[in-house]
mmCIF file of C-alpha atoms in Angstrom:
data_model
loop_
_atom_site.group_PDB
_atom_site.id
_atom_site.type_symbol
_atom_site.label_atom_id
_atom_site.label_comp_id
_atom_site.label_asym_id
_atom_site.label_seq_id
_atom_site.Cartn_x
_atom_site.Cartn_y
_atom_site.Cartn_z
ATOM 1 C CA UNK A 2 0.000 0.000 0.000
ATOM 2 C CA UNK A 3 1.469 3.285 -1.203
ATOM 3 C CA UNK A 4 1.231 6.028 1.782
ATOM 4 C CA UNK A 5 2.674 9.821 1.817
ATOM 5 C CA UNK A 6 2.515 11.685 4.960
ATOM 6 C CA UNK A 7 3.318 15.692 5.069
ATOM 7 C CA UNK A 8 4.476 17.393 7.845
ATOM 8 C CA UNK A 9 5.841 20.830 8.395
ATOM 9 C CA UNK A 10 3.070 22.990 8.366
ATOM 10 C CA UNK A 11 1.648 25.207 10.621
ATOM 11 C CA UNK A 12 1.082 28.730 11.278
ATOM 12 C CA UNK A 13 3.563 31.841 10.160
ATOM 13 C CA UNK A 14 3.500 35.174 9.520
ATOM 14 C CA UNK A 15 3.792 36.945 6.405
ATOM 15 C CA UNK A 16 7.235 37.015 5.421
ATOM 16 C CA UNK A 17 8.465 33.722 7.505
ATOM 17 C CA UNK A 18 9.191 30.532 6.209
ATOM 18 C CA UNK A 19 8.367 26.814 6.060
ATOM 19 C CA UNK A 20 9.937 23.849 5.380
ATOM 20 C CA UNK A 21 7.305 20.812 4.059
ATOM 21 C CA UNK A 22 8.670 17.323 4.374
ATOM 22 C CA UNK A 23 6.833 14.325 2.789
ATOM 23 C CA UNK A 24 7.920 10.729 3.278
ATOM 24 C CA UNK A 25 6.545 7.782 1.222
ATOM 25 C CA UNK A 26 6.279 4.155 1.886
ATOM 26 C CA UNK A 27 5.259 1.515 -0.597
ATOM 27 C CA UNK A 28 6.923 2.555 -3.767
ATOM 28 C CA UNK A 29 10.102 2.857 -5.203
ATOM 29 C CA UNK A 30 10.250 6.611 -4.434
ATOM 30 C CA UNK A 31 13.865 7.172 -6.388
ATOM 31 C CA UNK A 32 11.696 6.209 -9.527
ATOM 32 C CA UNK A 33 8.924 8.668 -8.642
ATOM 33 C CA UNK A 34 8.721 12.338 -10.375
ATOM 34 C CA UNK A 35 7.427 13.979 -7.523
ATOM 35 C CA UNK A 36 5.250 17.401 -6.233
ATOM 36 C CA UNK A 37 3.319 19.251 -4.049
ATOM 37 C CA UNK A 38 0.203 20.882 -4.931
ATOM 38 C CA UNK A 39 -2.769 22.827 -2.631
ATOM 39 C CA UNK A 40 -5.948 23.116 -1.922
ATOM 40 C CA UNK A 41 -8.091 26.189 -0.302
ATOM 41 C CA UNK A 42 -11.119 26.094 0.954
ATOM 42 C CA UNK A 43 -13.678 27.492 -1.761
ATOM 43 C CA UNK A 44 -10.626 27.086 -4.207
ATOM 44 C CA UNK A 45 -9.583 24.920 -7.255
ATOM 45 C CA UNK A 46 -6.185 22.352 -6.589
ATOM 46 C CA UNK A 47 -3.329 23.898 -7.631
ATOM 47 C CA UNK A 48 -0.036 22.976 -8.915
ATOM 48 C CA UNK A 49 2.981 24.175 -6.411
ATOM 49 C CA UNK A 50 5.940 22.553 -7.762
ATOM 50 C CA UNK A 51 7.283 19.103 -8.834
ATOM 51 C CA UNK A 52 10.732 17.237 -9.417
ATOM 52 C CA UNK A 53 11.933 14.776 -11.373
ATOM 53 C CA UNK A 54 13.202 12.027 -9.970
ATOM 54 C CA UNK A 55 16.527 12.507 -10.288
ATOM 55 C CA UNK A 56 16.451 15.881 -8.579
ATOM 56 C CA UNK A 57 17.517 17.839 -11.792
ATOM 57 C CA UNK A 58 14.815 18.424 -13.188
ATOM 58 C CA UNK A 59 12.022 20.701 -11.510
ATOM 59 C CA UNK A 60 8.753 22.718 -12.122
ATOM 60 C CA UNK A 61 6.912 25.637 -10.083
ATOM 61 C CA UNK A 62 3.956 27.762 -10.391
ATOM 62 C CA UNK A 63 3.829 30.728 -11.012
ATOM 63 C CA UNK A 64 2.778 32.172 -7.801
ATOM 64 C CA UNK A 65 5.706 30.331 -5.976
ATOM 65 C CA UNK A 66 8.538 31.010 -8.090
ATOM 66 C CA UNK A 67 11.783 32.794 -6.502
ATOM 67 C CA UNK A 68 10.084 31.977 -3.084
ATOM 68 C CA UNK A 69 9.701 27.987 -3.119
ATOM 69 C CA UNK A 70 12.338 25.774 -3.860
ATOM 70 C CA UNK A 71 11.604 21.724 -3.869
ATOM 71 C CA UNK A 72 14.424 19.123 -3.616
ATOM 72 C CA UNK A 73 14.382 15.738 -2.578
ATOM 73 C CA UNK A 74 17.094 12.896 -0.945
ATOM 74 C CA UNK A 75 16.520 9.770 -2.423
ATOM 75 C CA UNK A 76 18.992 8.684 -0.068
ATOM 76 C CA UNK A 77 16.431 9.179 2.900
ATOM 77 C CA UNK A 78 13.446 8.913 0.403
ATOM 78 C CA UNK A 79 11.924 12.099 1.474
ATOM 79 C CA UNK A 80 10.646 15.378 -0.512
ATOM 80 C CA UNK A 81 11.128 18.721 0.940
ATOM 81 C CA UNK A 82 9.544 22.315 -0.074
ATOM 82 C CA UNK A 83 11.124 25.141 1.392
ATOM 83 C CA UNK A 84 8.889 28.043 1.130
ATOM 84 C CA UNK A 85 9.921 31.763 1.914
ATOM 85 C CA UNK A 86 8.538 35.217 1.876
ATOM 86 C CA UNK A 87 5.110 33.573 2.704
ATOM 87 C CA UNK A 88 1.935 35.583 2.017
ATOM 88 C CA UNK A 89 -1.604 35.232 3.150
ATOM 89 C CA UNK A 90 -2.561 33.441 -0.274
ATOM 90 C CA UNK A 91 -0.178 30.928 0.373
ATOM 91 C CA UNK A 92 -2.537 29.666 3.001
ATOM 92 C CA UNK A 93 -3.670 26.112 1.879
ATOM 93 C CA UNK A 94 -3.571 22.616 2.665
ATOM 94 C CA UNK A 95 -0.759 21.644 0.998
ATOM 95 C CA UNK A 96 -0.506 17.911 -0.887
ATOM 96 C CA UNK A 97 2.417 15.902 -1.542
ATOM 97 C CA UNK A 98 1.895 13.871 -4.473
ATOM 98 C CA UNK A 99 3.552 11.144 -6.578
ATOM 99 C CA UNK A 100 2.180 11.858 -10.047
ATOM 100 C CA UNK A 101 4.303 9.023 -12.094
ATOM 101 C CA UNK A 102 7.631 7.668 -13.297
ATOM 102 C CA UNK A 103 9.368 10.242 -14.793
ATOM 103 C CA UNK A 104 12.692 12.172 -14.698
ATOM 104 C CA UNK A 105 10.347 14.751 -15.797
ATOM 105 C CA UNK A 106 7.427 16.666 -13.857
ATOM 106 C CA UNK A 107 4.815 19.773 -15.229
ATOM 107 C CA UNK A 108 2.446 21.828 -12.339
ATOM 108 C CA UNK A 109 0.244 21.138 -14.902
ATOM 109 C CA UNK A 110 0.252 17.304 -13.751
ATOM 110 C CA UNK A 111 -1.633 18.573 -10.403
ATOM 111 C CA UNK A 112 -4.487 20.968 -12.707
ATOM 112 C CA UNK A 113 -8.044 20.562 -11.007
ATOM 113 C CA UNK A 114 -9.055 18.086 -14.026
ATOM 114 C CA UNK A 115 -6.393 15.631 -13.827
ATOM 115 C CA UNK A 116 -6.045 12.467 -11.884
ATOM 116 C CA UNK A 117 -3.347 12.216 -9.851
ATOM 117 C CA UNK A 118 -1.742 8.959 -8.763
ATOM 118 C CA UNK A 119 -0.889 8.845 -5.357
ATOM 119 C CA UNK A 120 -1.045 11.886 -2.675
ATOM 120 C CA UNK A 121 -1.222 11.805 1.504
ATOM 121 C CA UNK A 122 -3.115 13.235 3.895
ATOM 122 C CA UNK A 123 -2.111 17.112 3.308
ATOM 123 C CA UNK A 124 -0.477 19.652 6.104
ATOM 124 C CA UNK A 125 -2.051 22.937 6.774
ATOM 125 C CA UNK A 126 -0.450 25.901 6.036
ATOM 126 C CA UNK A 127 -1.770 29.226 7.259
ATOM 127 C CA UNK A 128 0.028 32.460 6.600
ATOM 128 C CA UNK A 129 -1.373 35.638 8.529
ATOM 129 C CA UNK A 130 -1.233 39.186 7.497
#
């Protein structure tokens, strides 16, 4: 049974910083392209970032880039998103996600219409003003 669990979240200020973890269990997760995507209340899923899984290769959206960074250790089979300058739309519940086997990953993977493979649980961020 594949499982993801997120942790990390909680609450910050605008301007702080978080640092997401995921770990997986159940799948071979150096094979994995991975991601993170979010979800607010009232609001579409959205794409945050992915990487490939070999680490080289990586996608954000929009919204995050030059304030998120993703990277993963295969080593310690975990995924990480470290996200600074938070602002108050950055509050979500925030996904990890293992969208396929590929060295390459799109945000678009995670788009409201599109099935995604395996996710967890999902850690709360909230980011007050």
């Amino acid at each position: 049974q594949v499982q993801l669990v997120e942790s990390g979240g909680g609450l910050v200020q605008a301007g702080g910083s978080l640092r997401l973890s995921c770990t997986t269990s159940g799948l071979i997760f150096r094979d994995y392209a991975l991601g993170w995507f979010r979800q607010a209340p009232g609001k579409e899923r959205e794409g945050v970032s992915c990487i490939g899984r070999s680490g080289v290769n990586t996608d954000y959206a929009d919204s995050v880039k030059g304030r998120f960074t993703i990277t993963r250790d295969n080593t310690k089979n975990t995924l990480y998103l470290q996200m600074n300058s938070l602002k108050s739309e950055d509050t979500a519940m925030y996904y990890c996600a293992a969208p396929g086997l590929s060295d390459d990953c799109s945000v678009s993977w995670f788009a409201p219409w599109a099935y995604v493979n395996y996710s967890g649980q999902g850690t709360q961020v909230t980011v007050s003003s």
